[in-house]
């Protein structure tokens, strides 16, 4: 890659090569590679005779990747540009004695470079920020991620960062009435969500909760919370939201129990306080000072996992007790399903609101497989009266819109209900005028997808001496599992069963990796 070549040239300056001698004084500070936009401006001025204004115009055209204008700039750079009277506006490389093929090669490099070009001051500032954030993320990972999540309000980005936390071994903890403040905080090496993330809970209530904890200590029980917090800022909607998201889970009472008593209990304490104002004796006057007044909780089962997750999602936009796709991880991996965050990050939005494809991302028109849960659904009628659907699908990394046109929707409408866990084959839509989307080509329930069971993977090698255990370990490092790997040494005509550490998950992904390394004909999955 260019990054490795840059490092190599830095260490071995004798290997630096320039496509033309005029490039040396411009690119020698970056070991023969274009790194800064200023270098491109200097190249087109020095080699092709551009003015400063024309050079900057060319830079903008290349960075926008406008195909029609790119061809014009290519011609101008190589052959020059004259006005209608024959006056030279841009001299061009060829008229300056630079070989045509060399000029073409240099322009192609400029064109490729435009995907990741920065001006030098911008690059320097980014480098300083990168070093600082890398330091903080390395030595204070929880604090760094908590601050990062607190700084944004885009739910898809929050989901992506939460997925990053999971990969870093940092758990997301639900809002807790005794632990949370308004924003995201660090708790025991994990990230505790703030009360401001909870629907229907206002800032005035959050301030009172924190102030009351500071004044009288943590809330000892649900009843203690009601006694100390009932008033203008605590209403039934806020209380219901706190119960549903799990903010009282640490008190040892089931959410199903709290949901049955919270309205009665809140009414009771509110009426009691009103009566006390009138000098009347209340049944709550005899309350236990340690735990608050008694609440008789019904003997009911807790909500099932699916309901608990749905509550958390409804109240905070996040799942805390798990994810609906939990339990499907191996299947999703073997299906080579693409993370939604990968699709979303395939385009970046510029200051004008336009989206631009990101190098290495999913391209417009690519076919992708996504395994996700349907979280929203809207049905619309076309001009001809046929129905189509716009669904929002979500995996552990993010959420994206998927459009289902009438023919597919008619065939599969029963699969598109909110809450359905599905495998979707789709075409990626990466356009300049809207954020990335998917166009559905096929949809099935994930439970109905049957995978052929891979029981063993055979690798054929020329000889025992040709086998590198460390090489195989590196290839399968992210695909370890319970499927044994068996080696066949052709020269010795013998099989060798590898240790359990070299077993894989049997996924399509790992089979493709092995095929790429050892040759497709030398890999057999049985």
Coordinates of C-alpha atoms in Angstrom, one line a residue:
X1 CA 0.0 0.0 0.0
X2 CA 1.0 3.6 -0.3
X3 CA 1.4 3.9 3.5
X4 CA 3.9 1.1 3.6
X5 CA 5.8 2.5 0.5
X6 CA 5.9 6.0 2.3
X7 CA 7.5 4.4 5.4
X8 CA 9.9 2.4 3.2
X9 CA 11.0 5.5 1.4
X10 CA 11.5 7.4 4.6
X11 CA 13.8 4.6 5.8
X12 CA 15.5 4.1 2.5
X13 CA 15.8 7.4 0.7
X14 CA 18.0 5.8 -1.9
X15 CA 14.9 4.0 -3.3
X16 CA 12.9 7.2 -3.9
X17 CA 12.0 7.5 -7.6
X18 CA 10.3 10.5 -9.4
X19 CA 8.3 10.2 -12.5
X20 CA 10.0 13.4 -13.8
X21 CA 12.9 15.4 -12.4
X22 CA 10.8 18.5 -11.9
X23 CA 8.9 16.6 -9.2
X24 CA 11.9 16.2 -6.9
X25 CA 11.9 19.6 -5.4
X26 CA 8.2 19.4 -4.7
X27 CA 7.9 15.8 -3.4
X28 CA 11.3 15.3 -1.7
X29 CA 9.9 16.4 1.7
X30 CA 7.3 13.6 1.5
X31 CA 9.6 10.9 0.2
X32 CA 8.3 11.0 -3.4
X33 CA 4.6 10.9 -2.6
X34 CA 1.9 13.5 -2.9
X35 CA 0.6 14.2 0.6
X36 CA -0.6 17.8 0.6
X37 CA -2.9 19.8 -1.6
X38 CA -0.2 22.5 -1.9
X39 CA 2.0 20.0 -3.6
X40 CA -0.6 19.3 -6.3
X41 CA -1.0 23.0 -6.9
X42 CA 2.8 23.3 -7.3
X43 CA 3.0 20.3 -9.6
X44 CA 0.4 21.6 -12.1
X45 CA 2.0 25.1 -12.0
X46 CA 5.5 23.8 -12.5
X47 CA 4.8 21.0 -15.0
X48 CA 1.9 22.3 -17.0
X49 CA 2.0 26.1 -16.5
X50 CA -1.2 26.6 -14.6
X51 CA -1.9 30.0 -12.9
X52 CA -2.7 29.9 -9.2
X53 CA -6.4 30.4 -9.9
X54 CA -6.5 27.7 -12.6
X55 CA -4.6 25.3 -10.3
X56 CA -7.1 25.8 -7.4
X57 CA -10.0 25.3 -9.8
X58 CA -8.4 22.0 -11.0
X59 CA -8.0 20.9 -7.3
X60 CA -11.7 21.5 -6.7
X61 CA -12.8 19.6 -9.8
X62 CA -10.6 16.6 -8.9
X63 CA -11.7 16.5 -5.3
X64 CA -15.4 16.5 -6.4
X65 CA -14.7 13.7 -8.9
X66 CA -16.9 15.2 -11.6
X67 CA -16.2 12.8 -14.5
X68 CA -17.0 15.2 -17.3
X69 CA -14.9 18.0 -15.9
X70 CA -12.1 15.6 -15.0
X71 CA -11.6 14.7 -18.6
X72 CA -11.3 18.4 -19.5
X73 CA -8.7 18.9 -16.8
X74 CA -6.8 15.8 -17.9
X75 CA -6.6 17.3 -21.4
X76 CA -5.6 20.7 -20.1
X77 CA -2.9 19.3 -17.9
X78 CA -1.4 17.1 -20.7
X79 CA -1.9 19.2 -23.8
X80 CA -2.7 22.7 -22.5
X81 CA -5.5 25.1 -23.2
X82 CA -5.8 28.0 -25.7
X83 CA -8.5 30.6 -26.0
X84 CA -10.5 31.2 -29.2
X85 CA -7.8 33.5 -30.5
X86 CA -5.0 31.0 -30.1
X87 CA -3.6 32.7 -27.0
X88 CA -2.1 30.2 -24.5
X89 CA -4.1 30.0 -21.2
X90 CA -2.4 26.8 -19.9
X91 CA 0.7 25.7 -21.6
X92 CA 0.4 22.0 -20.8
X93 CA 3.0 19.3 -20.0
X94 CA 3.7 18.3 -23.6
X95 CA 4.4 21.8 -24.8
X96 CA 6.9 22.1 -21.9
X97 CA 8.8 19.0 -23.1
X98 CA 7.4 16.4 -20.7
X99 CA 6.6 13.1 -22.4
X100 CA 2.9 12.5 -23.0
X101 CA 2.9 9.1 -21.2
X102 CA 4.7 10.6 -18.2
X103 CA 2.1 13.4 -18.0
X104 CA -0.8 10.9 -18.2
X105 CA 0.8 8.9 -15.3
X106 CA 1.3 12.0 -13.2
X107 CA -2.3 13.1 -13.7
X108 CA -3.6 9.7 -12.8
X109 CA -1.6 9.9 -9.5
X110 CA -3.1 13.4 -8.8
X111 CA -6.6 12.0 -9.5
X112 CA -6.1 9.1 -7.1
X113 CA -4.5 11.3 -4.4
X114 CA -7.6 13.6 -4.4
X115 CA -9.6 11.0 -2.4
X116 CA -7.6 11.8 0.8
X117 CA -5.9 15.1 0.2
X118 CA -5.6 17.8 2.8
X119 CA -3.9 21.2 2.8
X120 CA -0.8 21.2 5.0
X121 CA -2.2 23.3 7.8
X122 CA -5.3 21.2 8.0
X123 CA -3.2 18.0 8.0
X124 CA -0.9 19.4 10.8
X125 CA -3.9 20.3 13.0
X126 CA -5.5 16.9 12.4
X127 CA -2.2 15.2 13.3
X128 CA -2.1 17.1 16.7
X129 CA -5.7 16.2 17.5
X130 CA -5.0 12.6 16.4
X131 CA -2.0 12.2 18.7
X132 CA -3.9 13.7 21.6
X133 CA -7.0 11.6 21.1
X134 CA -4.9 8.5 20.5
X135 CA -3.2 9.1 23.9
X136 CA -6.5 9.6 25.7
X137 CA -8.1 6.6 24.1
X138 CA -5.1 4.4 25.0
X139 CA -4.7 5.4 28.6
X140 CA -8.2 6.6 29.5
X141 CA -10.4 4.5 27.2
X142 CA -13.6 4.6 29.3
X143 CA -13.4 8.4 30.0
X144 CA -12.5 9.0 26.3
X145 CA -15.5 7.0 24.9
X146 CA -17.9 8.4 27.5
X147 CA -16.9 12.0 26.5
X148 CA -17.1 11.1 22.8
X149 CA -20.6 9.6 23.1
X150 CA -21.7 12.6 25.2
X151 CA -20.6 15.0 22.5
X152 CA -22.9 13.8 19.7
X153 CA -26.7 13.4 19.2
X154 CA -26.7 11.3 16.1
X155 CA -28.2 7.9 17.1
X156 CA -26.5 6.0 14.4
X157 CA -23.1 7.4 15.4
X158 CA -23.9 6.6 19.1
X159 CA -24.7 3.0 18.1
X160 CA -21.4 2.8 16.2
X161 CA -19.4 4.1 19.2
X162 CA -21.2 1.7 21.5
X163 CA -20.2 -1.1 19.2
X164 CA -16.6 0.2 19.4
X165 CA -16.9 0.1 23.2
X166 CA -18.0 -3.5 23.1
X167 CA -15.0 -4.4 20.9
X168 CA -12.8 -2.7 23.5
X169 CA -14.3 -4.7 26.3
X170 CA -16.3 -1.7 27.7
X171 CA -19.9 -2.5 28.6
X172 CA -22.8 -0.1 28.2
X173 CA -24.7 0.2 31.5
X174 CA -28.3 1.4 31.6
X175 CA -29.3 4.7 33.3
X176 CA -29.5 4.1 37.0
X177 CA -31.4 6.3 39.4
X178 CA -28.6 6.1 42.0
X179 CA -25.5 6.3 39.6
X180 CA -26.4 8.4 36.6
X181 CA -26.0 12.1 36.2
X182 CA -27.3 14.0 33.1
X183 CA -24.7 12.7 30.7
X184 CA -22.5 9.6 30.1
X185 CA -20.1 8.7 32.9
X186 CA -17.5 6.1 33.8
X187 CA -18.6 3.4 36.3
X188 CA -16.3 0.6 37.2
X189 CA -14.5 0.5 33.9
X190 CA -17.7 0.7 31.9
X191 CA -19.9 3.5 30.6
X192 CA -23.0 4.5 32.5
X193 CA -25.7 6.2 30.4
X194 CA -27.1 9.5 31.7
X195 CA -30.7 10.3 32.6
X196 CA -30.8 12.8 29.7
X197 CA -30.8 9.8 27.4
X198 CA -34.2 8.7 28.7
X199 CA -37.4 9.8 26.9
X200 CA -39.8 12.1 28.9
X201 CA -37.2 12.8 31.6
X202 CA -36.6 16.6 31.7
X203 CA -33.5 18.5 32.8
X204 CA -35.4 19.9 35.9
X205 CA -36.1 16.4 37.1
X206 CA -32.5 15.3 36.5
X207 CA -31.2 18.3 38.5
X208 CA -33.5 17.5 41.3
X209 CA -32.5 13.8 41.3
X210 CA -28.8 14.6 41.6
X211 CA -29.4 17.4 44.2
X212 CA -31.5 15.0 46.3
X213 CA -28.8 12.3 46.2
X214 CA -26.2 14.9 47.2
X215 CA -28.4 16.1 50.1
X216 CA -29.8 12.8 51.5
X217 CA -27.7 10.1 49.9
X218 CA -28.7 7.4 47.5
X219 CA -32.3 6.3 47.2
X220 CA -32.8 3.2 49.4
X221 CA -35.8 1.8 47.6
X222 CA -38.5 2.6 45.0
X223 CA -40.7 4.0 47.7
X224 CA -37.9 6.1 49.1
X225 CA -37.4 7.6 45.7
X226 CA -41.1 8.4 45.4
X227 CA -41.2 10.1 48.8
X228 CA -38.2 12.2 48.2
X229 CA -38.9 13.1 44.6
X230 CA -42.7 13.4 44.2
X231 CA -43.7 16.9 43.2
X232 CA -43.8 19.1 40.2
X233 CA -40.9 17.6 38.3
X234 CA -41.9 13.9 38.7
X235 CA -44.8 12.8 36.7
X236 CA -46.2 9.4 35.6
X237 CA -44.7 9.5 32.1
X238 CA -41.2 10.2 33.4
X239 CA -41.5 7.5 36.1
X240 CA -42.8 5.0 33.5
X241 CA -39.8 5.8 31.2
X242 CA -37.3 5.3 34.1
X243 CA -38.9 1.9 34.9
X244 CA -38.9 0.7 31.3
X245 CA -35.2 1.6 30.6
X246 CA -34.1 -0.2 33.8
X247 CA -33.2 2.7 36.0
X248 CA -34.6 0.9 39.1
X249 CA -33.2 -2.5 38.2
X250 CA -30.4 -2.2 40.9
X251 CA -33.1 -2.0 43.6
X252 CA -34.0 -5.7 43.0
X253 CA -37.6 -5.2 41.9
X254 CA -38.8 -6.6 38.6
X255 CA -39.8 -4.1 35.9
X256 CA -43.1 -6.0 35.5
X257 CA -43.9 -5.5 39.2
X258 CA -43.0 -1.8 39.1
X259 CA -45.2 -1.3 36.0
X260 CA -48.2 -2.6 37.9
X261 CA -47.8 -0.4 40.9
X262 CA -46.1 2.8 39.9
X263 CA -49.3 4.8 39.1
X264 CA -51.0 3.8 42.4
X265 CA -47.9 4.5 44.4
X266 CA -47.3 7.9 42.9
X267 CA -50.9 8.9 43.4
X268 CA -50.7 7.6 47.0
X269 CA -47.6 9.6 48.0
X270 CA -48.9 12.7 46.2
X271 CA -52.3 12.6 48.0
X272 CA -50.5 11.9 51.3
X273 CA -48.4 15.0 51.0
X274 CA -51.5 17.1 50.2
X275 CA -53.3 15.7 53.2
X276 CA -50.3 16.5 55.4
X277 CA -50.4 20.1 54.3
X278 CA -53.9 20.2 55.7
X279 CA -52.7 18.8 59.0
X280 CA -54.2 15.4 58.5
X281 CA -52.6 12.1 59.6
X282 CA -51.5 9.9 56.8
X283 CA -51.0 6.1 56.6
X284 CA -47.5 7.0 55.4
X285 CA -46.7 8.7 58.7
X286 CA -45.9 5.3 60.0
X287 CA -43.4 4.6 57.2
X288 CA -40.1 2.8 57.8
X289 CA -37.5 5.6 58.0
X290 CA -34.9 3.3 56.4
X291 CA -36.8 2.1 53.3
X292 CA -39.8 4.5 52.9
X293 CA -43.5 3.5 52.9
X294 CA -44.3 -0.1 52.1
X295 CA -45.5 -1.1 48.6
X296 CA -47.0 -4.5 48.1
X297 CA -45.6 -5.8 44.8
X298 CA -47.7 -8.4 42.8
X299 CA -46.1 -11.8 42.3
X300 CA -45.7 -11.7 38.6
X301 CA -43.0 -13.0 36.2
X302 CA -40.5 -10.6 34.7
X303 CA -41.1 -9.5 31.1
X304 CA -39.4 -11.7 28.6
X305 CA -36.1 -10.7 27.0
X306 CA -37.7 -9.5 23.8
X307 CA -40.1 -7.1 25.8
X308 CA -37.3 -5.8 28.0
X309 CA -35.2 -5.0 25.0
X310 CA -38.1 -3.3 23.2
X311 CA -38.7 -1.1 26.3
X312 CA -35.1 -0.1 26.5
X313 CA -35.0 0.8 22.8
X314 CA -38.3 2.8 23.0
X315 CA -37.1 4.8 26.0
X316 CA -33.4 5.4 25.1
X317 CA -32.8 4.3 21.5
X318 CA -30.3 1.8 22.9
X319 CA -30.5 -1.9 23.9
X320 CA -28.9 -2.6 27.3
X321 CA -29.9 -6.1 28.3
X322 CA -28.5 -7.5 25.0
X323 CA -29.6 -7.1 21.4
X324 CA -32.3 -8.9 19.4
X325 CA -29.5 -10.3 17.1
X326 CA -27.8 -12.0 20.1
X327 CA -27.6 -15.7 19.4
X328 CA -27.3 -15.1 15.7
X329 CA -23.6 -14.0 15.7
X330 CA -22.2 -17.2 14.2
X331 CA -24.9 -17.4 11.6
X332 CA -24.4 -13.8 10.6
X333 CA -20.7 -14.3 10.3
X334 CA -21.0 -17.4 8.1
X335 CA -23.5 -15.5 5.9
X336 CA -20.8 -12.9 5.3
X337 CA -23.3 -10.2 6.4
X338 CA -22.0 -6.6 6.2
X339 CA -22.2 -4.3 9.3
X340 CA -24.6 -1.4 8.7
X341 CA -21.9 1.0 10.0
X342 CA -19.8 -0.1 7.0
X343 CA -22.5 1.0 4.6
X344 CA -23.1 4.3 6.4
X345 CA -19.4 5.1 6.5
X346 CA -19.1 4.6 2.7
X347 CA -20.1 8.2 2.1
X348 CA -19.1 11.5 3.8
X349 CA -21.1 14.7 3.8
X350 CA -19.3 17.9 2.8
X351 CA -20.0 21.5 3.9
X352 CA -22.5 21.9 1.1
X353 CA -24.6 18.9 2.3
X354 CA -23.5 16.6 -0.6
X355 CA -22.4 13.1 0.1
X356 CA -19.2 11.7 -1.4
X357 CA -18.0 8.1 -1.7
X358 CA -15.2 7.1 0.7
X359 CA -12.2 5.2 -0.6
X360 CA -12.5 1.6 0.4
X361 CA -16.2 1.8 1.3
X362 CA -19.2 0.1 -0.4
X363 CA -19.7 1.5 -3.9
X364 CA -23.0 2.6 -5.5
X365 CA -24.7 -0.5 -7.0
X366 CA -22.8 -3.1 -5.0
X367 CA -24.8 -6.1 -3.8
X368 CA -24.6 -6.6 -0.1
X369 CA -26.0 -9.0 2.5
X370 CA -27.3 -7.5 5.8
X371 CA -28.8 -9.3 8.8
X372 CA -30.8 -6.9 11.0
X373 CA -34.1 -6.2 12.9
X374 CA -36.8 -4.1 11.3
X375 CA -37.4 -1.1 13.6
X376 CA -39.7 1.1 11.4
X377 CA -42.0 0.6 8.5
X378 CA -43.9 3.0 6.2
X379 CA -46.1 2.0 3.3
X380 CA -46.6 4.3 0.4
X381 CA -48.6 4.0 -2.8
X382 CA -47.0 4.5 -6.2
X383 CA -48.6 6.5 -9.0
X384 CA -50.0 3.3 -10.4
X385 CA -51.6 2.4 -7.0
X386 CA -49.1 -0.4 -6.1
X387 CA -47.8 -0.5 -2.6
X388 CA -44.1 -0.2 -1.7
X389 CA -42.4 0.0 1.7
X390 CA -39.7 2.1 3.4
X391 CA -38.2 0.2 6.3
X392 CA -35.5 1.1 8.8
X393 CA -33.3 -1.9 9.7
X394 CA -30.8 -2.1 12.5
X395 CA -27.9 -4.3 13.6
X396 CA -25.5 -3.8 16.5
X397 CA -23.6 -1.2 14.6
X398 CA -26.2 1.2 13.2
X399 CA -29.4 1.7 11.3
X400 CA -30.1 2.3 7.7
X401 CA -33.2 2.8 5.4
X402 CA -34.1 0.0 3.0
X403 CA -36.5 0.6 0.1
X404 CA -38.7 -2.3 -1.0
X405 CA -40.3 -1.8 -4.4
X406 CA -43.8 -3.1 -5.2
X407 CA -42.9 -6.4 -6.8
X408 CA -40.7 -7.5 -3.9
X409 CA -43.1 -6.0 -1.3
X410 CA -46.0 -7.9 -2.7
X411 CA -44.1 -11.2 -2.6
X412 CA -42.7 -10.7 0.9
X413 CA -45.0 -8.2 2.7
X414 CA -45.4 -10.7 5.6
X415 CA -41.7 -10.5 6.3
X416 CA -41.6 -6.7 6.8
X417 CA -43.3 -6.2 10.1
X418 CA -41.5 -4.2 12.8
X419 CA -39.6 -6.5 15.0
X420 CA -38.9 -9.1 12.3
X421 CA -35.3 -10.3 12.2
X422 CA -34.3 -10.8 8.6
X423 CA -31.6 -11.4 6.1
X424 CA -31.7 -8.9 3.3
X425 CA -29.9 -9.0 0.0
X426 CA -29.8 -5.5 -1.4
X427 CA -28.2 -3.0 -3.8
X428 CA -26.3 -0.2 -2.1
X429 CA -27.4 3.3 -3.1
X430 CA -24.5 5.7 -2.5
X431 CA -25.5 9.1 -4.0
X432 CA -24.5 12.7 -3.7
X433 CA -28.0 14.0 -2.8
X434 CA -28.9 11.7 0.1
X435 CA -27.4 9.5 2.8
X436 CA -26.6 5.9 2.0
X437 CA -29.6 3.6 1.5
X438 CA -30.3 0.0 0.5
X439 CA -32.6 -1.2 -2.3
X440 CA -34.1 -4.6 -1.4
X441 CA -33.6 -7.4 -3.9
X442 CA -34.6 -10.3 -1.5
X443 CA -35.7 -10.7 2.1
X444 CA -36.1 -13.8 4.3
X445 CA -36.5 -14.4 8.0
X446 CA -33.0 -15.1 9.4
X447 CA -34.4 -18.1 11.3
X448 CA -35.4 -19.7 8.0
X449 CA -31.9 -19.4 6.5
X450 CA -30.4 -22.9 6.5
X451 CA -26.6 -23.1 6.4
X452 CA -24.7 -26.2 5.2
X453 CA -22.8 -27.4 8.2
X454 CA -19.0 -27.4 7.6
X455 CA -17.5 -30.1 9.7
X456 CA -13.9 -30.0 8.5
X457 CA -11.6 -27.9 6.4
X458 CA -8.8 -29.6 4.5
X459 CA -5.7 -27.6 3.3
X460 CA -3.4 -29.2 0.8
X461 CA 0.2 -28.2 1.0
X462 CA 3.2 -29.3 -1.1
X463 CA 5.2 -30.6 1.9
X464 CA 5.4 -30.6 5.6
X465 CA 8.2 -28.1 5.4
X466 CA 6.0 -25.7 3.5
X467 CA 3.6 -25.4 6.5
X468 CA 3.9 -22.3 8.7
X469 CA 1.7 -22.5 11.9
X470 CA 2.2 -18.8 12.6
X471 CA 1.0 -18.0 9.1
X472 CA -2.1 -20.1 9.4
X473 CA -2.8 -18.6 12.9
X474 CA -2.6 -15.1 11.4
X475 CA -5.0 -15.9 8.6
X476 CA -7.7 -17.4 10.9
X477 CA -7.1 -15.0 13.9
X478 CA -10.5 -13.3 13.6
X479 CA -12.3 -16.6 12.6
X480 CA -11.5 -19.0 15.3
X481 CA -14.2 -21.6 16.1
X482 CA -14.9 -25.3 16.6
X483 CA -14.5 -26.6 13.0
X484 CA -11.2 -28.6 12.8
X485 CA -8.5 -27.9 10.2
X486 CA -6.8 -30.9 8.6
X487 CA -3.6 -30.6 6.6
X488 CA -2.6 -32.9 3.7
X489 CA 1.0 -32.9 2.7
X490 CA 1.2 -33.9 -0.9
X491 CA 4.9 -35.0 -1.0
X492 CA 4.6 -37.1 2.1
X493 CA 1.1 -38.3 1.2
X494 CA -0.1 -37.9 4.8
X495 CA -2.8 -36.1 6.7
X496 CA -2.2 -34.1 9.9
X497 CA -4.9 -33.0 12.2
X498 CA -4.0 -29.5 13.6
X499 CA -4.4 -28.5 17.3
X500 CA -7.7 -27.1 18.5
X501 CA -6.1 -23.6 18.5
X502 CA -6.2 -23.8 14.7
X503 CA -9.9 -24.6 14.4
X504 CA -12.1 -22.1 12.6
X505 CA -15.7 -20.9 12.5
X506 CA -16.2 -22.6 9.2
X507 CA -17.5 -19.3 7.7
X508 CA -17.5 -18.4 4.1
X509 CA -15.1 -15.6 5.1
X510 CA -12.4 -17.8 6.5
X511 CA -12.7 -20.3 3.5
X512 CA -12.1 -17.3 1.1
X513 CA -9.1 -16.2 3.2
X514 CA -7.6 -19.7 3.0
X515 CA -8.3 -19.9 -0.7
X516 CA -6.6 -16.6 -1.3
X517 CA -3.6 -17.8 0.7
X518 CA -3.2 -21.4 -0.4
X519 CA -5.1 -21.4 -3.7
X520 CA -8.8 -22.3 -4.3
X521 CA -7.9 -25.8 -5.5
X522 CA -6.1 -26.5 -2.3
X523 CA -9.0 -25.9 0.1
X524 CA -11.9 -28.3 0.6
X525 CA -14.7 -27.7 3.1
X526 CA -16.7 -30.9 4.0

